[in-house]
C-alpha cells in the first residue's frame, strides 16, 4: 500500500524548509537595507517587487485592453526612495526564484548569477551594488525629491 | 514540396591560448598565426560562427582588423570584473545571422562562482529560425580536478539553463553548445549531468538529451597498419605529461535533438571534425609553444520549403 502519510509528512517538512529559506532571504534584504539606512539618510530601500513586463507594441496595447489576462508580470529587485513624492520603483535586476527557495537568479546588464545558498546570494547582491550602472540608478533614486 | 538547400551554417570553436588566464599574452608571431588562421576559416571554410577562447578584447580587435571584412561582427564577451575573468569572443557573419540577445551565465554557491557559458540567441536569416548558442570555457583540471563536485555542478547548472529554453515553447528548440569543457565526452559532467549522449537515436527521440558528435574523436584518427600509418591525433588538446593519455577531447560542439529531426535546420555531421594543420599539430606538441588546442568544426544544413 502506498504510504500517503509518509508522503504528506515529507511534503510538510519540505514546506517548512522553504519557509525557513524564504525568511532567511527576507532577513538578508532587511540587513542590506539596515546597512544602507544611515549612510543614505533613509532614502534608499532595495527589495523584490512584482513588475509588469514592458511591451510598447501597438498590438500588445490592443490585446491588453481587450484581454487583461495577457498582461505579463515578473519579479525584479528594485530601488525606491520612501522620502520621495514620486516613490516609484526603479528596476535594478530581474529576480527569479521559481522553486520558492534556492536556486534564485539575479540578472542585470550582461550577467545572470544563479545562487544556490544564502552566502552566494549575499555575495551576488554585493556584486550588484558594486556595478557602476546599478550604482547610477541607485544614485538617481536617492536624489529624487 | 521540395526542400531548397542553402549553404550550411558553419561553426568553429577554438581555444586559441592567445591570452591565457595565468600566463602572459602570446607573442606577435603567435598572434599573427592565429589571425591568419581565422581569416582562412572565413575565406576557405566558409565559417559563419567562430567562437574563440582565451582571448582578450585587444586580441579580438586585432583579429577583426586583420580580417577586415564588414560582413563580420564581433561579440566581445571578454573582460574582467572584480571576481572573474571572461575570455570568450564570437565572430558572426552578419549577412546570415543576427544577434537577438546575450547573457553571461554564472553559477554560485558558498564562496564559489563558476562561469557556465556565454549565451547568445541568434536569428538565422536564411532559415528564419532562432538558434540558441552556449559558448563555454569550463575551469581547467589544474584548478578543478576531474572528480571535483564543481564539474558536476557546472554540468547540472548548464542543463537547467537549457531546460528553461526547452520549456519556453512547445516546438523543439535549436540549441548548440560549443567550447572547451576541460572534460572528455564520457566525463560525468557532460555525459550524465549535461546529458550529452553519443546515442543519436536516443537524442532524436528524447529532447532532454543533446547529441555529441565528438564522441567519435576519442580514439586515434588513423587505424594502425605497420609501415603505412601516418601520424595521427586522438583528441583536441595535448598535454605532454598527461596520464594515461596525452590527448584529450576537451573541445566539443553539441546539438539539441531539434537538429536531428525534420525541420529548417539539420545537423550535417560530415563536417563535425577536428581541424588539423601541420604547423599547429607540431606546435601543440612542443613544450616551447603556447598552443595546446586544435579547433573543432560543426555544420548545420538549412532546408527551406519551396
Short mmCIF file of C-alpha atoms in Angstrom, two decimals:
data_model
loop_
_atom_site.label_atom_id
_atom_site.label_comp_id
_atom_site.label_asym_id
_atom_site.label_seq_id
_atom_site.Cartn_x
_atom_site.Cartn_y
_atom_site.Cartn_z
CA UNK A 1 0.00 0.00 0.00
CA UNK A 2 1.30 3.45 -0.83
CA UNK A 3 2.36 5.27 2.31
CA UNK A 4 0.45 8.53 1.84
CA UNK A 5 1.05 9.62 5.43
CA UNK A 6 4.80 9.46 4.85
CA UNK A 7 4.40 11.44 1.62
CA UNK A 8 2.24 14.02 3.45
CA UNK A 9 4.82 14.40 6.23
CA UNK A 10 7.63 14.76 3.68
CA UNK A 11 5.67 17.47 1.89
CA UNK A 12 5.06 19.35 5.13
CA UNK A 13 8.74 19.15 6.07
CA UNK A 14 9.75 20.45 2.64
CA UNK A 15 7.27 23.28 3.01
CA UNK A 16 8.82 24.23 6.36
CA UNK A 17 12.28 24.19 4.77
CA UNK A 18 11.04 26.56 2.06
CA UNK A 19 9.53 28.86 4.69
CA UNK A 20 12.87 28.96 6.53
CA UNK A 21 14.70 29.78 3.28
CA UNK A 22 12.19 32.50 2.46
CA UNK A 23 12.65 34.01 5.92
CA UNK A 24 16.46 34.00 5.60
CA UNK A 25 16.24 35.70 2.19
CA UNK A 26 13.83 38.29 3.64
CA UNK A 27 16.27 38.82 6.53
CA UNK A 28 19.14 39.30 4.04
CA UNK A 29 17.28 42.12 2.28
CA UNK A 30 16.40 43.60 5.68
CA UNK A 31 20.08 43.54 6.66
CA UNK A 32 21.05 45.17 3.34
CA UNK A 33 18.55 47.98 3.93
CA UNK A 34 19.59 48.42 7.54
CA UNK A 35 23.20 48.89 6.44
CA UNK A 36 22.19 51.48 3.81
CA UNK A 37 19.71 53.36 6.00
CA UNK A 38 22.10 55.71 7.84
CA UNK A 39 24.58 56.47 5.02
CA UNK A 40 21.74 57.21 2.55
CA UNK A 41 19.63 59.12 5.05
CA UNK A 42 16.89 56.54 4.67
CA UNK A 43 16.45 57.49 1.02
CA UNK A 44 17.12 54.03 -0.43
CA UNK A 45 15.16 50.81 0.03
CA UNK A 46 16.05 47.75 -2.02
CA UNK A 47 13.63 44.86 -2.24
CA UNK A 48 11.89 42.41 -4.56
CA UNK A 49 8.82 43.63 -6.39
CA UNK A 50 6.37 42.32 -8.97
CA UNK A 51 6.58 44.45 -12.12
CA UNK A 52 4.60 44.49 -15.33
CA UNK A 53 6.52 43.43 -18.41
CA UNK A 54 7.08 46.31 -20.82
CA UNK A 55 5.83 45.84 -24.34
CA UNK A 56 5.22 49.06 -26.22
CA UNK A 57 3.90 47.43 -29.35
CA UNK A 58 0.54 48.63 -30.59
CA UNK A 59 -0.65 45.04 -30.82
CA UNK A 60 0.19 44.46 -27.16
CA UNK A 61 -1.66 47.63 -26.11
CA UNK A 62 -4.68 46.41 -28.03
CA UNK A 63 -4.61 42.87 -26.63
CA UNK A 64 -4.02 44.23 -23.13
CA UNK A 65 -7.15 46.39 -23.35
CA UNK A 66 -9.28 43.55 -24.72
CA UNK A 67 -7.71 40.67 -22.80
CA UNK A 68 -6.33 41.96 -19.49
CA UNK A 69 -5.10 38.45 -18.68
CA UNK A 70 -2.49 38.80 -21.44
CA UNK A 71 -0.52 41.25 -19.24
CA UNK A 72 2.73 39.62 -18.14
CA UNK A 73 4.46 40.16 -14.82
CA UNK A 74 7.89 39.33 -13.48
CA UNK A 75 9.80 39.76 -10.25
CA UNK A 76 12.62 42.28 -10.04
CA UNK A 77 14.99 43.70 -7.47
CA UNK A 78 14.05 47.36 -7.27
CA UNK A 79 15.29 50.51 -5.55
CA UNK A 80 12.85 53.05 -4.19
CA UNK A 81 13.07 56.25 -2.18
CA UNK A 82 10.46 56.33 0.60
CA UNK A 83 11.09 60.07 1.13
CA UNK A 84 10.35 60.95 -2.48
CA UNK A 85 6.97 62.21 -3.70
CA UNK A 86 7.50 60.17 -6.87
CA UNK A 87 8.15 57.00 -4.87
CA UNK A 88 8.48 54.90 -7.98
CA UNK A 89 10.31 51.56 -8.01
CA UNK A 90 13.34 51.52 -10.32
CA UNK A 91 14.42 48.11 -11.56
CA UNK A 92 17.98 47.09 -10.74
CA UNK A 93 17.84 43.43 -11.79
CA UNK A 94 15.46 40.63 -12.70
CA UNK A 95 14.76 38.26 -9.81
CA UNK A 96 13.86 34.65 -10.50
CA UNK A 97 13.03 32.26 -7.68
CA UNK A 98 10.96 29.63 -9.45
CA UNK A 99 11.25 26.91 -6.82
CA UNK A 100 10.28 29.23 -3.97
CA UNK A 101 13.70 28.67 -2.36
CA UNK A 102 17.11 28.16 -3.95
CA UNK A 103 18.33 28.49 -6.58
CA UNK A 104 17.46 32.07 -7.30
CA UNK A 105 18.82 34.10 -10.18
CA UNK A 106 19.78 37.77 -10.33
CA UNK A 107 20.03 39.04 -13.88
CA UNK A 108 21.31 42.50 -14.85
CA UNK A 109 23.35 44.02 -17.64
CA UNK A 110 25.10 41.22 -19.49
CA UNK A 111 25.27 38.93 -16.44
CA UNK A 112 22.96 36.40 -14.79
CA UNK A 113 24.07 34.83 -11.48
CA UNK A 114 22.29 31.76 -10.16
CA UNK A 115 22.73 31.41 -6.38
CA UNK A 116 22.31 28.12 -4.54
CA UNK A 117 22.54 29.34 -0.93
CA UNK A 118 22.41 32.39 1.32
CA UNK A 119 26.16 33.07 1.21
CA UNK A 120 26.29 33.14 -2.59
CA UNK A 121 23.12 35.25 -2.72
CA UNK A 122 24.66 37.79 -0.31
CA UNK A 123 27.79 37.92 -2.49
CA UNK A 124 25.70 38.36 -5.65
CA UNK A 125 23.73 41.24 -4.08
CA UNK A 126 27.01 42.89 -3.05
CA UNK A 127 28.27 42.41 -6.61
CA UNK A 128 25.07 44.01 -7.92
CA UNK A 129 25.59 47.10 -5.74
CA UNK A 130 29.21 47.37 -6.93
CA UNK A 131 28.17 47.55 -10.59
CA UNK A 132 28.59 51.17 -11.82
CA UNK A 133 25.39 51.09 -13.91
CA UNK A 134 23.40 49.89 -10.91
CA UNK A 135 25.11 52.47 -8.70
CA UNK A 136 23.96 55.15 -11.16
CA UNK A 137 20.31 54.04 -10.91
CA UNK A 138 20.53 53.97 -7.11
CA UNK A 139 22.05 57.47 -7.09
CA UNK A 140 19.17 58.73 -9.27
CA UNK A 141 16.57 57.18 -6.96
CA UNK A 142 18.33 58.62 -3.92
CA UNK A 143 18.26 62.12 -5.40
CA UNK A 144 14.52 62.02 -6.19
CA UNK A 145 12.66 64.80 -4.42
CA UNK B 1 7.01 20.08 -51.90
CA UNK B 2 10.78 20.48 -52.42
CA UNK B 3 13.40 21.41 -49.91
CA UNK B 4 15.80 24.03 -51.20
CA UNK B 5 19.31 23.57 -49.89
CA UNK B 6 21.25 26.67 -48.98
CA UNK B 7 24.90 26.93 -47.85
CA UNK B 8 25.21 25.32 -44.43
CA UNK B 9 25.84 27.37 -41.30
CA UNK B 10 29.41 26.53 -40.33
CA UNK B 11 30.59 26.82 -36.74
CA UNK B 12 34.10 26.66 -35.33
CA UNK B 13 35.29 26.71 -31.73
CA UNK B 14 38.95 27.30 -30.94
CA UNK B 15 40.76 27.78 -27.67
CA UNK B 16 43.49 29.99 -29.08
CA UNK B 17 45.73 30.32 -25.97
CA UNK B 18 46.30 33.94 -27.02
CA UNK B 19 45.61 35.39 -23.57
CA UNK B 20 45.57 32.53 -21.04
CA UNK B 21 44.32 33.37 -17.52
CA UNK B 22 47.62 32.76 -15.74
CA UNK B 23 50.23 33.32 -18.46
CA UNK B 24 51.42 36.36 -20.42
CA UNK B 25 49.82 37.30 -23.72
CA UNK B 26 51.05 35.49 -26.86
CA UNK B 27 53.95 36.95 -28.84
CA UNK B 28 53.37 38.84 -32.07
CA UNK B 29 54.27 35.92 -34.37
CA UNK B 30 51.85 33.62 -32.50
CA UNK B 31 49.14 36.25 -32.75
CA UNK B 32 49.84 36.60 -36.45
CA UNK B 33 49.44 32.85 -36.91
CA UNK B 34 46.02 32.90 -35.22
CA UNK B 35 44.90 35.95 -37.22
CA UNK B 36 45.89 34.28 -40.45
CA UNK B 37 44.16 31.03 -39.49
CA UNK B 38 40.96 32.86 -38.54
CA UNK B 39 40.95 34.66 -41.88
CA UNK B 40 41.34 31.30 -43.61
CA UNK B 41 38.37 29.95 -41.65
CA UNK B 42 36.19 32.68 -43.10
CA UNK B 43 37.59 32.57 -46.63
CA UNK B 44 38.17 28.83 -47.11
CA UNK B 45 35.93 27.04 -44.60
CA UNK B 46 33.06 29.48 -45.03
CA UNK B 47 32.62 29.82 -41.27
CA UNK B 48 29.58 31.77 -40.07
CA UNK B 49 30.04 31.49 -36.30
CA UNK B 50 33.57 31.50 -34.94
CA UNK B 51 33.89 31.26 -31.16
CA UNK B 52 37.33 31.87 -29.69
CA UNK B 53 38.59 31.06 -26.22
CA UNK B 54 41.43 32.52 -24.15
CA UNK B 55 41.26 35.84 -25.95
CA UNK B 56 41.26 39.41 -24.69
CA UNK B 57 39.43 42.41 -26.15
CA UNK B 58 42.75 43.50 -27.63
CA UNK B 59 43.22 40.11 -29.36
CA UNK B 60 39.69 40.24 -30.76
CA UNK B 61 40.08 43.77 -32.10
CA UNK B 62 43.39 42.79 -33.75
CA UNK B 63 41.76 39.75 -35.35
CA UNK B 64 38.79 41.76 -36.59
CA UNK B 65 41.06 44.44 -38.05
CA UNK B 66 43.17 41.80 -39.77
CA UNK B 67 40.13 40.08 -41.32
CA UNK B 68 38.92 43.49 -42.49
CA UNK B 69 35.51 42.24 -43.57
CA UNK B 70 32.50 44.47 -42.93
CA UNK B 71 30.17 41.46 -43.10
CA UNK B 72 31.64 40.12 -39.85
CA UNK B 73 30.56 41.39 -36.45
CA UNK B 74 32.25 40.79 -33.15
CA UNK B 75 30.55 39.83 -29.90
CA UNK B 76 33.15 40.55 -27.25
CA UNK B 77 32.33 38.58 -24.08
CA UNK B 78 35.73 39.14 -22.53
CA UNK B 79 36.61 41.45 -19.72
CA UNK B 80 37.43 41.13 -16.10
CA UNK B 81 35.18 42.13 -13.29
CA UNK B 82 36.36 42.13 -9.71
CA UNK B 83 35.78 38.40 -9.31
CA UNK B 84 36.02 36.54 -12.59
CA UNK B 85 37.86 36.76 -15.86
CA UNK B 86 35.94 36.06 -19.04
CA UNK B 87 37.88 35.15 -22.14
CA UNK B 88 35.44 34.35 -24.92
CA UNK B 89 34.71 36.21 -28.14
CA UNK B 90 32.47 35.27 -31.07
CA UNK B 91 32.66 36.47 -34.65
CA UNK B 92 29.46 36.24 -36.73
CA UNK B 93 28.61 36.62 -40.39
CA UNK B 94 26.03 39.36 -40.06
CA UNK B 95 24.79 38.83 -43.60
CA UNK B 96 23.39 35.48 -42.44
CA UNK B 97 22.91 35.86 -38.69
CA UNK B 98 21.66 38.49 -36.28
CA UNK B 99 22.30 38.60 -32.53
CA UNK B 100 18.99 38.94 -30.67
CA UNK B 101 20.16 38.66 -27.07
CA UNK B 102 23.17 37.66 -25.00
CA UNK B 103 24.00 36.97 -21.36
CA UNK B 104 26.93 35.62 -19.31
CA UNK B 105 25.59 32.87 -17.05
CA UNK B 106 27.30 32.37 -13.68
CA UNK B 107 26.53 29.75 -11.03
CA UNK B 108 27.32 30.49 -7.43
CA UNK B 109 27.30 28.60 -4.14
CA UNK B 110 29.12 29.44 -0.92
CA UNK B 111 32.21 31.42 -1.86
CA UNK B 112 32.49 29.75 -5.26
CA UNK B 113 31.30 31.28 -8.52
CA UNK B 114 31.59 29.30 -11.74
CA UNK B 115 31.38 30.55 -15.30
CA UNK B 116 28.79 28.40 -17.05
CA UNK B 117 28.63 29.89 -20.52
CA UNK B 118 28.11 32.88 -22.74
CA UNK B 119 24.55 32.57 -24.06
CA UNK B 120 23.86 34.11 -27.46
CA UNK B 121 20.45 33.95 -29.09
CA UNK B 122 20.77 34.43 -32.84
CA UNK B 123 18.40 34.68 -35.76
CA UNK B 124 19.26 32.81 -38.93
CA UNK B 125 18.06 34.92 -41.86
CA UNK B 126 18.17 32.03 -44.35
CA UNK B 127 16.11 29.60 -42.27
CA UNK B 128 14.09 32.28 -40.47
CA UNK B 129 14.75 30.41 -37.22
CA UNK B 130 16.19 31.19 -33.82
CA UNK B 131 19.32 29.35 -32.65
CA UNK B 132 20.41 29.32 -29.01
CA UNK B 133 24.18 29.13 -28.66
CA UNK B 134 26.02 28.46 -25.40
CA UNK B 135 29.78 29.01 -25.55
CA UNK B 136 31.75 27.70 -22.58
CA UNK B 137 35.25 27.54 -21.25
CA UNK B 138 34.99 25.47 -18.09
CA UNK B 139 37.64 25.54 -15.35
CA UNK B 140 40.92 23.78 -16.08
CA UNK B 141 41.68 20.49 -14.37
CA UNK B 142 44.61 22.17 -12.70
CA UNK B 143 42.24 24.33 -10.64
CA UNK B 144 39.27 21.97 -10.68
CA UNK B 145 40.28 18.28 -10.83
CA UNK B 146 38.47 15.66 -12.88
CA UNK B 147 36.41 14.33 -9.95
CA UNK B 148 35.65 17.70 -8.33
CA UNK B 149 31.97 18.20 -7.44
CA UNK B 150 32.27 21.60 -9.14
CA UNK B 151 32.35 19.86 -12.52
CA UNK B 152 29.12 18.02 -11.73
CA UNK B 153 27.53 21.23 -10.53
CA UNK B 154 28.52 23.08 -13.67
CA UNK B 155 27.09 20.32 -15.91
CA UNK B 156 23.80 20.26 -14.00
CA UNK B 157 23.51 24.05 -13.86
CA UNK B 158 24.08 24.36 -17.60
CA UNK B 159 21.45 21.69 -18.29
CA UNK B 160 18.99 23.67 -16.16
CA UNK B 161 19.63 26.71 -18.35
CA UNK B 162 18.83 24.62 -21.42
CA UNK B 163 15.65 23.35 -19.75
CA UNK B 164 14.39 26.93 -19.45
CA UNK B 165 14.79 27.37 -23.23
CA UNK B 166 13.23 23.97 -23.93
CA UNK B 167 10.20 24.74 -21.78
CA UNK B 168 9.73 28.19 -23.33
CA UNK B 169 7.95 26.70 -26.34
CA UNK B 170 6.16 23.53 -27.35
CA UNK B 171 8.31 23.45 -30.52
CA UNK B 172 11.72 21.75 -30.33
CA UNK B 173 14.38 24.39 -29.74
CA UNK B 174 17.58 24.70 -31.75
CA UNK B 175 20.36 24.62 -29.17
CA UNK B 176 24.11 24.42 -29.80
CA UNK B 177 26.78 24.10 -27.13
CA UNK B 178 30.39 24.69 -28.04
CA UNK B 179 33.59 25.22 -26.16
CA UNK B 180 36.46 23.84 -24.15
CA UNK B 181 34.86 21.86 -21.34
CA UNK B 182 38.13 20.59 -19.88
CA UNK B 183 36.25 17.28 -19.71
CA UNK B 184 36.07 14.45 -22.21
CA UNK B 185 32.73 13.44 -23.79
CA UNK B 186 32.50 10.48 -21.39
CA UNK B 187 33.08 12.61 -18.26
CA UNK B 188 30.24 12.51 -15.72
CA UNK B 189 29.67 16.27 -16.00
CA UNK B 190 28.96 16.07 -19.73
CA UNK B 191 27.52 12.59 -20.23
CA UNK B 192 25.40 12.23 -17.09
CA UNK B 193 24.64 15.76 -15.92
CA UNK B 194 24.53 17.78 -19.11
CA UNK B 195 23.07 14.66 -20.83
CA UNK B 196 25.26 14.91 -23.93
CA UNK B 197 24.99 11.47 -25.46
CA UNK B 198 26.74 9.54 -28.25
CA UNK B 199 23.42 7.77 -28.96
CA UNK B 200 21.92 9.74 -31.85
CA UNK B 201 18.63 7.85 -31.85
CA UNK B 202 18.15 8.49 -28.14
CA UNK B 203 18.83 12.20 -28.61
CA UNK B 204 16.44 12.28 -31.56
CA UNK B 205 13.61 10.70 -29.53
CA UNK B 206 14.18 12.46 -26.23
CA UNK B 207 14.55 16.23 -26.22
CA UNK B 208 16.28 16.18 -22.81
CA UNK B 209 19.44 14.83 -24.43
CA UNK B 210 22.00 16.62 -26.54
CA UNK B 211 23.79 14.80 -29.32
CA UNK B 212 27.56 14.99 -29.01
CA UNK B 213 29.28 14.04 -32.29
CA UNK B 214 32.69 14.41 -30.66
CA UNK B 215 32.43 11.01 -29.01
CA UNK B 216 33.81 9.69 -32.30
CA UNK B 217 37.04 11.66 -31.80
CA UNK B 218 38.21 9.91 -28.66
CA UNK B 219 40.50 7.46 -30.43
CA UNK B 220 43.35 7.61 -32.93
CA UNK B 221 42.44 9.40 -36.16
CA UNK B 222 44.19 6.76 -38.32
CA UNK B 223 43.96 2.97 -38.00
CA UNK B 224 47.33 1.32 -37.43
CA UNK B 225 48.92 -0.59 -40.28
CA UNK B 226 52.61 -1.33 -39.90
CA UNK B 227 54.74 0.92 -42.08
CA UNK B 228 51.77 2.68 -43.61
CA UNK B 229 50.25 4.66 -40.75
CA UNK B 230 50.57 8.41 -40.94
CA UNK B 231 50.99 10.44 -37.79
CA UNK B 232 47.55 10.94 -36.29
CA UNK B 233 45.88 12.67 -33.41
CA UNK B 234 43.50 11.35 -30.74
CA UNK B 235 41.86 14.42 -29.30
CA UNK B 236 41.79 18.19 -29.46
CA UNK B 237 44.04 19.05 -26.53
CA UNK B 238 47.59 17.82 -25.95
CA UNK B 239 49.25 17.75 -22.55
CA UNK B 240 52.73 16.22 -22.64
CA UNK B 241 52.57 14.98 -19.02
CA UNK B 242 49.05 13.57 -19.37
CA UNK B 243 48.29 10.14 -17.90
CA UNK B 244 47.07 7.67 -19.13
CA UNK B 245 46.78 9.68 -22.36
CA UNK B 246 48.48 12.83 -23.53
CA UNK B 247 45.47 13.61 -25.70
CA UNK B 248 42.05 14.76 -24.51
CA UNK B 249 38.88 15.62 -26.42
CA UNK B 250 38.02 18.69 -24.37
CA UNK B 251 36.79 20.81 -27.29
CA UNK B 252 33.34 19.83 -28.45
CA UNK B 253 30.21 21.02 -30.25
CA UNK B 254 26.87 19.52 -29.15
CA UNK B 255 23.42 19.76 -30.71
CA UNK B 256 19.85 19.57 -29.42
CA UNK B 257 17.50 16.95 -30.78
CA UNK B 258 15.74 19.54 -32.98
CA UNK B 259 18.74 19.32 -35.33
CA UNK B 260 18.13 15.59 -35.78
CA UNK B 261 14.52 15.98 -36.89
CA UNK B 262 12.65 17.18 -39.95
CA UNK B 263 12.92 20.93 -39.78
CA UNK B 264 14.52 24.04 -41.23
CA UNK B 265 17.88 23.25 -39.59
CA UNK B 266 19.55 19.85 -39.56
CA UNK B 267 22.94 18.68 -38.37
CA UNK B 268 25.44 17.82 -41.10
CA UNK B 269 27.73 15.53 -39.15
CA UNK B 270 30.13 15.04 -42.06
CA UNK B 271 31.59 18.43 -41.16
CA UNK B 272 31.79 17.81 -37.41
CA UNK B 273 35.51 17.34 -37.14
CA UNK B 274 38.77 18.40 -35.58
CA UNK B 275 40.59 20.84 -37.85
CA UNK B 276 44.14 19.74 -38.42
CA UNK B 277 47.14 21.72 -39.55
CA UNK B 278 50.77 20.55 -39.65
CA UNK B 279 52.12 23.71 -38.05
CA UNK B 280 49.54 23.65 -35.25
CA UNK B 281 49.94 19.92 -34.61
CA UNK B 282 53.67 20.24 -34.17
CA UNK B 283 53.18 23.43 -32.14
CA UNK B 284 50.80 21.84 -29.62
CA UNK B 285 53.29 19.01 -29.05
CA UNK B 286 56.16 21.41 -28.49
CA UNK B 287 56.99 22.45 -24.93
CA UNK B 288 58.15 25.80 -26.33
CA UNK B 289 54.77 26.67 -27.82
CA UNK B 290 51.79 28.36 -26.19
CA UNK B 291 49.29 26.47 -28.36
CA UNK B 292 47.69 23.37 -26.89
CA UNK B 293 44.29 23.07 -28.59
CA UNK B 294 43.10 22.22 -32.09
CA UNK B 295 39.95 23.91 -33.44
CA UNK B 296 36.71 21.94 -33.87
CA UNK B 297 34.07 22.47 -36.53
CA UNK B 298 30.37 21.73 -36.91
CA UNK B 299 27.81 22.43 -39.64
CA UNK B 300 24.05 22.84 -39.95
CA UNK B 301 22.16 22.41 -43.17
CA UNK B 302 19.40 24.85 -43.94
CA UNK B 303 16.33 23.45 -45.64
CA UNK B 304 13.72 25.77 -46.97
CA UNK B 305 10.42 24.64 -48.42
CA UNK B 306 9.90 25.92 -51.99
#
